[in-house]
mmCIF file of C-alpha atoms in Angstrom:
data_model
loop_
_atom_site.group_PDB
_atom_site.id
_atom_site.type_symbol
_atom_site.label_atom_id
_atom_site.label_comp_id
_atom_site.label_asym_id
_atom_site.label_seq_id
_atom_site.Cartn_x
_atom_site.Cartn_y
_atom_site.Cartn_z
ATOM 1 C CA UNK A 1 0.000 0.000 0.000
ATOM 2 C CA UNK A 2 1.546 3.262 -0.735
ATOM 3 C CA UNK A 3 1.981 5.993 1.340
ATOM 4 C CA UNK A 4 -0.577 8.356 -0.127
ATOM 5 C CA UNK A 5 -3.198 5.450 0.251
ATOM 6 C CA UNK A 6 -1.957 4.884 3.623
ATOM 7 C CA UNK A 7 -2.548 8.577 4.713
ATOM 8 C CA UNK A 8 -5.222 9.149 2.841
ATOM 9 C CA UNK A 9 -7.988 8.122 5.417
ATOM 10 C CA UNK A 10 -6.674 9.765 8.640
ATOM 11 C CA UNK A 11 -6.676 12.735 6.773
ATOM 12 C CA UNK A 12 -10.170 12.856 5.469
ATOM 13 C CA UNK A 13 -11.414 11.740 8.879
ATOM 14 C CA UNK A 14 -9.296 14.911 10.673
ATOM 15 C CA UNK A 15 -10.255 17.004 7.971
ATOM 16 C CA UNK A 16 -13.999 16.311 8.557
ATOM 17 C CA UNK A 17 -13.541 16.758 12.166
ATOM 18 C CA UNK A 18 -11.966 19.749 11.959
ATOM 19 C CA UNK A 19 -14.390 21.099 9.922
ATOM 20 C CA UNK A 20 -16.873 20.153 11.847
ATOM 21 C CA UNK A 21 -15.682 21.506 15.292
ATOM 22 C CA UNK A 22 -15.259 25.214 13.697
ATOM 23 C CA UNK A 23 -18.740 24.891 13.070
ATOM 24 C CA UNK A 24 -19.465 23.887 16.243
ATOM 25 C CA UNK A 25 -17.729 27.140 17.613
ATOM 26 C CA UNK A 26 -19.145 29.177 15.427
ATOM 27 C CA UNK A 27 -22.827 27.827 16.031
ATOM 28 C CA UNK A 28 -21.960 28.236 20.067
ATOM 29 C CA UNK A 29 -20.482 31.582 19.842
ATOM 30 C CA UNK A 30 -23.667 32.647 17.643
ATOM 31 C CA UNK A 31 -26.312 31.314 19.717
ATOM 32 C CA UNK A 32 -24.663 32.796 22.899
ATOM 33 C CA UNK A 33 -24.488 36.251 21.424
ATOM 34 C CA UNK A 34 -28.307 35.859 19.916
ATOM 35 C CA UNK A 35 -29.522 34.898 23.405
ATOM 36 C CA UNK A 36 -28.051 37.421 25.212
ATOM 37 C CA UNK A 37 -28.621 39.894 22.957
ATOM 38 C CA UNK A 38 -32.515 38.696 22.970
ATOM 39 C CA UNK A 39 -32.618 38.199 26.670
ATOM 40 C CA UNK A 40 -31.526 40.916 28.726
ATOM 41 C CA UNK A 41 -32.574 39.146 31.841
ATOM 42 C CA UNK A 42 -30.761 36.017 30.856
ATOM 43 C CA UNK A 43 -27.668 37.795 29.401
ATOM 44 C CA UNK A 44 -25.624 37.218 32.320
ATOM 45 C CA UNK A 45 -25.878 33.249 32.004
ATOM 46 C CA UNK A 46 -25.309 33.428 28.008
ATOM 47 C CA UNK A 47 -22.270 35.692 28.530
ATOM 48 C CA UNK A 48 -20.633 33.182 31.455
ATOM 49 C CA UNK A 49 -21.412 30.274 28.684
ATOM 50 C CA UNK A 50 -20.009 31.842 25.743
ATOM 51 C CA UNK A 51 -16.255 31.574 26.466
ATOM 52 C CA UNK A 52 -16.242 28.250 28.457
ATOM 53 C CA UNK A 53 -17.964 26.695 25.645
ATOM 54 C CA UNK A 54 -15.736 28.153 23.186
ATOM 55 C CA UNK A 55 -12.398 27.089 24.854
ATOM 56 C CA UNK A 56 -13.844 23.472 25.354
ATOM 57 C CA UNK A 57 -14.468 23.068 21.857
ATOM 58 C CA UNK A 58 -10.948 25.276 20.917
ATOM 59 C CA UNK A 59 -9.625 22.411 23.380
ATOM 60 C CA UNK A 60 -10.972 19.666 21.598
ATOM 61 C CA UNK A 61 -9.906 21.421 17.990
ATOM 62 C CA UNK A 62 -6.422 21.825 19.216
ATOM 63 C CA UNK A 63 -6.493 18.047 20.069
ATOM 64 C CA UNK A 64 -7.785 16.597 17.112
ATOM 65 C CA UNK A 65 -4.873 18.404 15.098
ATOM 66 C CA UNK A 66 -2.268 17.036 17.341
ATOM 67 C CA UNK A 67 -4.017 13.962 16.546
ATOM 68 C CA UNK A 68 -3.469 14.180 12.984
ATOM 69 C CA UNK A 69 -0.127 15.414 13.110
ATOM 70 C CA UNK A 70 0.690 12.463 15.259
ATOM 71 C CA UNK A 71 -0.683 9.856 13.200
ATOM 72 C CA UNK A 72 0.821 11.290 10.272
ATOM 73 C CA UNK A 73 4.607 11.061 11.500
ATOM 74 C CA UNK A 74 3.662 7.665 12.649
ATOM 75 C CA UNK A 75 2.173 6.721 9.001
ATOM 76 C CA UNK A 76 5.684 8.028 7.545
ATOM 77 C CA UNK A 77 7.598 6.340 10.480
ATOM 78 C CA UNK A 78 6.338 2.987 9.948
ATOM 79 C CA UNK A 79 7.177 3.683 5.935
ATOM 80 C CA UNK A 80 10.404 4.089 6.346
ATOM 81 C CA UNK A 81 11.023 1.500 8.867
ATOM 82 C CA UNK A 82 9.613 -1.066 6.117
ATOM 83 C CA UNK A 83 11.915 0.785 3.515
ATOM 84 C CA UNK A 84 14.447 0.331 6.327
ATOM 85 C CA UNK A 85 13.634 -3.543 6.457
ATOM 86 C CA UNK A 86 13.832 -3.792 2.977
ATOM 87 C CA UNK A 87 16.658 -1.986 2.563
ATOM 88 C CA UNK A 88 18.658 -4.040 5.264
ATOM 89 C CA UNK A 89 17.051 -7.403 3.757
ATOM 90 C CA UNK A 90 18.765 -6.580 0.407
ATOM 91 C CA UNK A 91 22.172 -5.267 1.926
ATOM 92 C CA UNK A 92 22.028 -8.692 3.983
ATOM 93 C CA UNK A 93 21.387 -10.855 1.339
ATOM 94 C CA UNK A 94 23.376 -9.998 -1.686
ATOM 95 C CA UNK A 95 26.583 -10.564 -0.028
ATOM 96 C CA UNK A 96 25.529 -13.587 1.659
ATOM 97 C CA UNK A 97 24.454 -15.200 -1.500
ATOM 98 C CA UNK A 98 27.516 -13.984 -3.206
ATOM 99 C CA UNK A 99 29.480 -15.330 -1.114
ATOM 100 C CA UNK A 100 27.680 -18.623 -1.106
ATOM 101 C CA UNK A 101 27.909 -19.210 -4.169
ATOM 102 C CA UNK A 102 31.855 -18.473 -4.443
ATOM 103 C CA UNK A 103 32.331 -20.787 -1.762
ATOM 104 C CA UNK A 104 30.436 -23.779 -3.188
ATOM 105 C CA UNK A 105 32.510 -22.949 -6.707
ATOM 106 C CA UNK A 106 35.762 -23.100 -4.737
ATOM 107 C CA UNK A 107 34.404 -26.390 -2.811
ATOM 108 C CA UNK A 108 33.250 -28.340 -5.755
ATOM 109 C CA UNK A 109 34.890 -27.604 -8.538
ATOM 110 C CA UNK A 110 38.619 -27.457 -9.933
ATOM 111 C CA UNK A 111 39.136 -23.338 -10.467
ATOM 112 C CA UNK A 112 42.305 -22.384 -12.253
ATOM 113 C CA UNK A 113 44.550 -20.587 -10.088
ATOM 114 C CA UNK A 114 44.204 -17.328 -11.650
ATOM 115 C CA UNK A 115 40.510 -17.028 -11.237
ATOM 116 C CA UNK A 116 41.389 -18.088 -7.163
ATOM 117 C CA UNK A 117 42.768 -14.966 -6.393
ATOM 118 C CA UNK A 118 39.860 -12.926 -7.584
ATOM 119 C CA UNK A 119 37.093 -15.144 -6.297
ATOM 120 C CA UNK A 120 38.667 -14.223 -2.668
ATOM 121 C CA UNK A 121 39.347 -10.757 -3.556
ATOM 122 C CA UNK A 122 35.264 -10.648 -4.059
ATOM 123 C CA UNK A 123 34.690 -12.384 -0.898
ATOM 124 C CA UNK A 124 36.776 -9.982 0.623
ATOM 125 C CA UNK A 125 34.551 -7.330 -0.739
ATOM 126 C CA UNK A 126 31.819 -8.579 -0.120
ATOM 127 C CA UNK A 127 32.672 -8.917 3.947
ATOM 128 C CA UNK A 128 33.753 -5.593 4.130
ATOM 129 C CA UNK A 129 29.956 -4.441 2.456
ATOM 130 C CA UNK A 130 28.753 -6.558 5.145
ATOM 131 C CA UNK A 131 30.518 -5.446 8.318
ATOM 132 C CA UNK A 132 29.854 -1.711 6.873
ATOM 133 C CA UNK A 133 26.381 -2.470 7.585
ATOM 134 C CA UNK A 134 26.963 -3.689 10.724
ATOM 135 C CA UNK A 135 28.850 -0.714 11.920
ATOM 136 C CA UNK A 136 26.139 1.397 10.705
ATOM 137 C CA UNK A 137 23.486 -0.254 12.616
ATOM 138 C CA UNK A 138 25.839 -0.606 15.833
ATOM 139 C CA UNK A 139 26.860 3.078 15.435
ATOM 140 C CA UNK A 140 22.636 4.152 14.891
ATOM 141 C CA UNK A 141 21.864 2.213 17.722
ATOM 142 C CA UNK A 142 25.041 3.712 19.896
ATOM 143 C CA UNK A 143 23.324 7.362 19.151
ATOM 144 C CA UNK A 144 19.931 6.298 20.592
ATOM 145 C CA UNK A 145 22.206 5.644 23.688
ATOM 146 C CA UNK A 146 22.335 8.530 26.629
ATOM 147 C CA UNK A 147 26.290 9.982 25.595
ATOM 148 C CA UNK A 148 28.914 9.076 27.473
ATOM 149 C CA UNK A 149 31.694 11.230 28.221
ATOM 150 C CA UNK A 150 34.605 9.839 26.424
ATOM 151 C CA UNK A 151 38.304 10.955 26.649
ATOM 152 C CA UNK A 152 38.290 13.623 24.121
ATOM 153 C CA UNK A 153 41.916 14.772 22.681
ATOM 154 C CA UNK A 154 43.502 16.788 19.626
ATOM 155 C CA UNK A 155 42.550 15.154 16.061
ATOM 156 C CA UNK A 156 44.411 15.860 12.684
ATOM 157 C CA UNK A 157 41.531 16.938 11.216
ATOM 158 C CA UNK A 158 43.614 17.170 7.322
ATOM 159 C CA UNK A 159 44.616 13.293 8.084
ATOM 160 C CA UNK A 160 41.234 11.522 8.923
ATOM 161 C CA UNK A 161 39.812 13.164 5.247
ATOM 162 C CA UNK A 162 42.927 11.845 3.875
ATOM 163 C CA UNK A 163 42.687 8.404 5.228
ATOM 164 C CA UNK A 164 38.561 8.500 4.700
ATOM 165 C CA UNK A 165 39.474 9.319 0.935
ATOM 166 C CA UNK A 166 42.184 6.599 0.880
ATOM 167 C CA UNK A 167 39.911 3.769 2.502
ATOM 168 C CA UNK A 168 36.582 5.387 0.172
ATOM 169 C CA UNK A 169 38.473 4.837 -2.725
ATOM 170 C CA UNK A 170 39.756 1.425 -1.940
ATOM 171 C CA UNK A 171 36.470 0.388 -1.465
ATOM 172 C CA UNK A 172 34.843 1.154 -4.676
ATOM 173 C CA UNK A 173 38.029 0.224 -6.368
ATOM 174 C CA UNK A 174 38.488 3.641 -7.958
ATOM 175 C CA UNK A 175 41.925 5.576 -8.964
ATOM 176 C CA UNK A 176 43.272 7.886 -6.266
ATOM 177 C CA UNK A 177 42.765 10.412 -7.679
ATOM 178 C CA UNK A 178 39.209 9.955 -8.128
ATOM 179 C CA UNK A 179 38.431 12.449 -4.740
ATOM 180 C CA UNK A 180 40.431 15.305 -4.762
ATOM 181 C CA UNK A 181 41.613 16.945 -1.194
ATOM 182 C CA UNK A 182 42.538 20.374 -0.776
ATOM 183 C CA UNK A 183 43.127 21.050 3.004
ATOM 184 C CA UNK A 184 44.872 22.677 5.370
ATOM 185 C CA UNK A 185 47.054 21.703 8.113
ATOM 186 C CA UNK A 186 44.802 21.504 11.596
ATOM 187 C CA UNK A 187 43.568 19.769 14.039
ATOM 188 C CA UNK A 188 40.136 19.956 16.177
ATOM 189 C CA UNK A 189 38.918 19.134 19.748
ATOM 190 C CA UNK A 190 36.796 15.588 19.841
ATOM 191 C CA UNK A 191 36.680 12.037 19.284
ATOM 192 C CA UNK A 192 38.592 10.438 16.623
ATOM 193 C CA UNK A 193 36.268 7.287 16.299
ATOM 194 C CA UNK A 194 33.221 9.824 15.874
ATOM 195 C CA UNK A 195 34.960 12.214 13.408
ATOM 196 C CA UNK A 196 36.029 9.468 10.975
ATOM 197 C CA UNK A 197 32.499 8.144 10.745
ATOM 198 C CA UNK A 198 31.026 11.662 9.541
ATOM 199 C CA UNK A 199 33.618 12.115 6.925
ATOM 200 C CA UNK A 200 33.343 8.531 5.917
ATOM 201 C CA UNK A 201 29.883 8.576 5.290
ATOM 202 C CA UNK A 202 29.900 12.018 3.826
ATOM 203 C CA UNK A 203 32.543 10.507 1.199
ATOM 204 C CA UNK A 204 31.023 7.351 0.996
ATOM 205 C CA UNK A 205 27.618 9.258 -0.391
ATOM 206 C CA UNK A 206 29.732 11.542 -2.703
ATOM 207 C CA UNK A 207 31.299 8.316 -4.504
ATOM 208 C CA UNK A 208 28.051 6.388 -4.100
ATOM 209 C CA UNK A 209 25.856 8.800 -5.827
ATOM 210 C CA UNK A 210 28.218 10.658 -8.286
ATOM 211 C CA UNK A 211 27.783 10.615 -11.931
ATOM 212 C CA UNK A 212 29.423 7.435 -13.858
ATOM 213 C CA UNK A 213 32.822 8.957 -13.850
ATOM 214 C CA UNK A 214 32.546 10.060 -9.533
ATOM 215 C CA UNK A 215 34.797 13.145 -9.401
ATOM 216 C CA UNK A 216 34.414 14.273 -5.120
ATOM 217 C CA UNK A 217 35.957 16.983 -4.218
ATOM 218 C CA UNK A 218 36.892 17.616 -0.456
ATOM 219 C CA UNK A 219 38.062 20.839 0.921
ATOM 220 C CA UNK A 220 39.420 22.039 4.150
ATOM 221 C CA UNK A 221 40.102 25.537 5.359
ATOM 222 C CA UNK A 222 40.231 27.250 8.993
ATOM 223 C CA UNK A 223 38.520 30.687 9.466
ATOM 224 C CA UNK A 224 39.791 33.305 11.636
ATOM 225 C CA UNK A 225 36.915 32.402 14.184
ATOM 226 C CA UNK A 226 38.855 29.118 14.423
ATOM 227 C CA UNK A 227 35.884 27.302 12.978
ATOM 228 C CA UNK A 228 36.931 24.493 10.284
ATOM 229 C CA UNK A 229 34.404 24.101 7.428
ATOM 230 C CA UNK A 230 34.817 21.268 5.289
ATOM 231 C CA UNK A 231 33.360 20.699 2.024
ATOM 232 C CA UNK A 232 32.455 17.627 0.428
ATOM 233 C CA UNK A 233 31.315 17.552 -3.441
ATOM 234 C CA UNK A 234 30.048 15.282 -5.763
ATOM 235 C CA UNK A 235 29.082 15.885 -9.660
ATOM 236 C CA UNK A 236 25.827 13.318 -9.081
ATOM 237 C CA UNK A 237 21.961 14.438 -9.673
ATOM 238 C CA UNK A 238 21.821 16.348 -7.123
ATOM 239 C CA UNK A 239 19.126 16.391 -4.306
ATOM 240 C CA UNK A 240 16.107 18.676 -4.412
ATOM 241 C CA UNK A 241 15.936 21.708 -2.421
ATOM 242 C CA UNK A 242 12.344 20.467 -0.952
ATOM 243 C CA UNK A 243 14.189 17.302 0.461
ATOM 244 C CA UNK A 244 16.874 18.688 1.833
ATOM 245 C CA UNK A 245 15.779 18.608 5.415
ATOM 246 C CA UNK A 246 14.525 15.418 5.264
ATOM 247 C CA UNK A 247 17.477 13.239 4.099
ATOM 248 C CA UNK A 248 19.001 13.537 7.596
ATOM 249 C CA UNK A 249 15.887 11.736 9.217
ATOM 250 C CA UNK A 250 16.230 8.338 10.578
ATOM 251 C CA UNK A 251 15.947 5.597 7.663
ATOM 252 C CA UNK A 252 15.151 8.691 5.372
ATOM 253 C CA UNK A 253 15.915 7.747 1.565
ATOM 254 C CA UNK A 254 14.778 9.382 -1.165
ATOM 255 C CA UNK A 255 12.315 7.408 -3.661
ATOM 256 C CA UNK A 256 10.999 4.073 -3.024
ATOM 257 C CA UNK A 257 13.089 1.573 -1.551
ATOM 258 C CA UNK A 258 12.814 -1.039 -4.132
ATOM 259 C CA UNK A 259 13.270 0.833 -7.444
ATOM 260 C CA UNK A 260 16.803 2.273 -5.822
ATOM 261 C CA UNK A 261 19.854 1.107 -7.787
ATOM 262 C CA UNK A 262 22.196 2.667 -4.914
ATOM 263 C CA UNK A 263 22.718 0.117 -1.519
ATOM 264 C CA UNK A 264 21.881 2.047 1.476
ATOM 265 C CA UNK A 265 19.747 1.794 4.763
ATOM 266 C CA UNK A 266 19.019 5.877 5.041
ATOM 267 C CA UNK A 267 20.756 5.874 8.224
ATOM 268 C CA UNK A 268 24.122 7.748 7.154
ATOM 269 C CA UNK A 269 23.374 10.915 7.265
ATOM 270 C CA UNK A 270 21.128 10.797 10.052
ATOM 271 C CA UNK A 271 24.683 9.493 12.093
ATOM 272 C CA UNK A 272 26.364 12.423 10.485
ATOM 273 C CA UNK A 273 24.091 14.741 11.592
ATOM 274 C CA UNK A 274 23.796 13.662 14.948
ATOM 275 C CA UNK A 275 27.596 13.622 15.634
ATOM 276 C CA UNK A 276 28.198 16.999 14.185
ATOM 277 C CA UNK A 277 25.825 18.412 16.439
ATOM 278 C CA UNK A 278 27.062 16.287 19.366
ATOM 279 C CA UNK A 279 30.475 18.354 18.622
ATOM 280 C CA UNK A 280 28.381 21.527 18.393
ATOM 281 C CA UNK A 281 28.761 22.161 14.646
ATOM 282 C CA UNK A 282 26.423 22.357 11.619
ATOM 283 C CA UNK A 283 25.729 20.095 8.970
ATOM 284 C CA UNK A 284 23.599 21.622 5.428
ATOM 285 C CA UNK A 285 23.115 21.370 2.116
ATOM 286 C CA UNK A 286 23.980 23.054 -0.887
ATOM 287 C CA UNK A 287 24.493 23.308 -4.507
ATOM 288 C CA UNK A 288 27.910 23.982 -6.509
ATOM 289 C CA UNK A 289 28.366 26.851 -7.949
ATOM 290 C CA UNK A 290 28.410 25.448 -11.541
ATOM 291 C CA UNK A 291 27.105 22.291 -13.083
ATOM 292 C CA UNK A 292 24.919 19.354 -11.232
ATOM 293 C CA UNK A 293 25.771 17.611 -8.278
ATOM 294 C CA UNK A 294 25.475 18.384 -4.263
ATOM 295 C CA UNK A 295 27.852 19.869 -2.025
ATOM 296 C CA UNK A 296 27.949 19.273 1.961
ATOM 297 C CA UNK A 297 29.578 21.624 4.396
ATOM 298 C CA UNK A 298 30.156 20.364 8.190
ATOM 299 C CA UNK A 299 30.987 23.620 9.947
ATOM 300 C CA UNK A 300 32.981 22.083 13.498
ATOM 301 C CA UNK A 301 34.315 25.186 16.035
ATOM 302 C CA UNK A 302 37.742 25.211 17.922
ATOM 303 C CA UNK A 303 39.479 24.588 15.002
ATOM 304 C CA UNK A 304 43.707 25.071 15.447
ATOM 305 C CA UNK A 305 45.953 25.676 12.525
ATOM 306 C CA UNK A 306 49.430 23.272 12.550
ATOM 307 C CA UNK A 307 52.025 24.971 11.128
ATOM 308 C CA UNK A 308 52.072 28.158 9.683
ATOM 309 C CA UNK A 309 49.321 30.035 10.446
ATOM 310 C CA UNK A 310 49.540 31.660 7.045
ATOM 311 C CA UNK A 311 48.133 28.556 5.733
ATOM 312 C CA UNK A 312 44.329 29.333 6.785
ATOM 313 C CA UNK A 313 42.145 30.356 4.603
ATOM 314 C CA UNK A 314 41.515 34.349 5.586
ATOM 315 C CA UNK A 315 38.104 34.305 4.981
ATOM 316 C CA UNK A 316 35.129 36.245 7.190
ATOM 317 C CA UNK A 317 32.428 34.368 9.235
ATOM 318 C CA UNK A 318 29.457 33.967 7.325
#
């Protein structure tokens, strides 16, 4: 059932209902007014009614919308928790039966020793695509989870996007070139662990959904209110400016889970989002400034320059 369908009745019934109550208010507040207007001896009584009637049924109004506003996020919960199923079902799966299948070829047959090496080279692949999931769900799951005060320290900021590039482009067996880095010496106040999952998964969607050449392009700089904003750029489709808040939901993906040619359980972004603004940054959306594609900037504060100073970027707070 889709999710228009799905919504379509709890609407119509609040609709109706809401209707229906402004009538109501509208019918008390006139008949008050006409009987106390039409009986001066019983004006007293219709004037005490008038606004105790009204509130009750502004009361009941004000209810029945936060009905409706309930049960729709609870209709689009549940939808994306079965995209989220389905998603997961797939991402569990495919490897699985992948790997399967290379085993029973390496178990019952005779495979020429060059093909060997690239059968486990799949496997390989394939286990890493798996325990990528699993961190994913372990690390979603660790968010829901009161924080606990971990030993924070000093983390080169320049070398985590440099080794998330490295280990991104690994992955998806591209060239090395493939995402481009232009940073600047520095390092920032937090958790390592946590820092290297936003800019893995920030990466990790730039490759994922770029164009069928993926050019990324990540970019570093320091500004003189030591805040470090970091860019991350892809030349994909790009991602509509109505959906932009919505993509950093919980099991938010956009379009329907099974006509999706991209892997993914919608639960990236939501992790980025949630650590950036554990380390009191900002996390948003925006276009480049020619050509198609989608550019996130992560804005994180207490930002130090190593080095030469010189090497910031001397650029104003925006």
């Amino acid at each position: 059932m889709s999710i228009r369908r799905r919504l379509g009745l709890p609407i119509t019934l609040a609709v109706i209902m809401i209707v229906l109550l402004i009538a109501l208010i509208i019918g008390w507040v006139m008949i008050n007014v006409w009987g106390a207007t039409e009986n001066e001896q019983a004006a007293p009584l219709y004037w005490t009614f008038l606004p105790i009637g009204a509130t009750f049924l502004a009361v009941i109004l004000a209810g029945v919308i936060f009905y409706m506003v309930l049960s729709i996020k609870a209709i689009n919960l549940s939808q994306r928790q079965a995209n989220f199923i389905d998603s997961v079902t797939h991402e569990l799966k495919s490897p699985i039966a992948s790997l399967k299948l290379y085993l029973q070829t390496l178990n019952r047959r005779s495979i020429p020793p060059e093909k060997v090496g690239s059968f486990y080279e799949t496997m390989l692949e394939d286990v890493e695509r798996l325990d990528h999931l699993i961190n994913h769900l372990l690390e979603a799951g660790r968010l829901d989870r009161s924080h606990e005060e971990a030993e924070e320290g000093d983390v080169r900021l320049d070398k985590v996007l440099a080794g998330c590039a490295q280990s991104v482009a690994l992955l998806y067996r591209l060239p090395a070139d493939t995402i481009k880095l232009k940073t600047v010496p520095c390092s920032i106040r937090g958790l390592h662990g946590d820092i290297e999952i936003i800019f893995r998964n920030l990466i990790d969607n730039a490759v994922k959904y770029s164009g069928k050449d993926p050019e990324v392009r990540v970019q570093l700089r320091v500004k003189y209110n030591d805040e470090a904003v970091i860019e991350v750029a892809d030349n994909g489709p790009g991602i509509p400016f109505s959906q932009r808040r919505k993509i950093f939901g919980r099991f938010v993906r956009l379009g329907l889970e099974l006509q999706r040619e991209k892997p993914g359980t919608g639960l990236g972004l939501y992790i980025v989002r949630t650590l950036v603004k554990r380390m009191r940054g900002d996390v948003r959306v925006k276009d480049p400034p020619k050509g198609s594609g989608t550019v996130f900037v992560v804005t994180l504060p207490d930002a130090k320059t190593v080095g030469d100073p010189a090497l910031a970027e001397p650029i104003s707070a925006e």
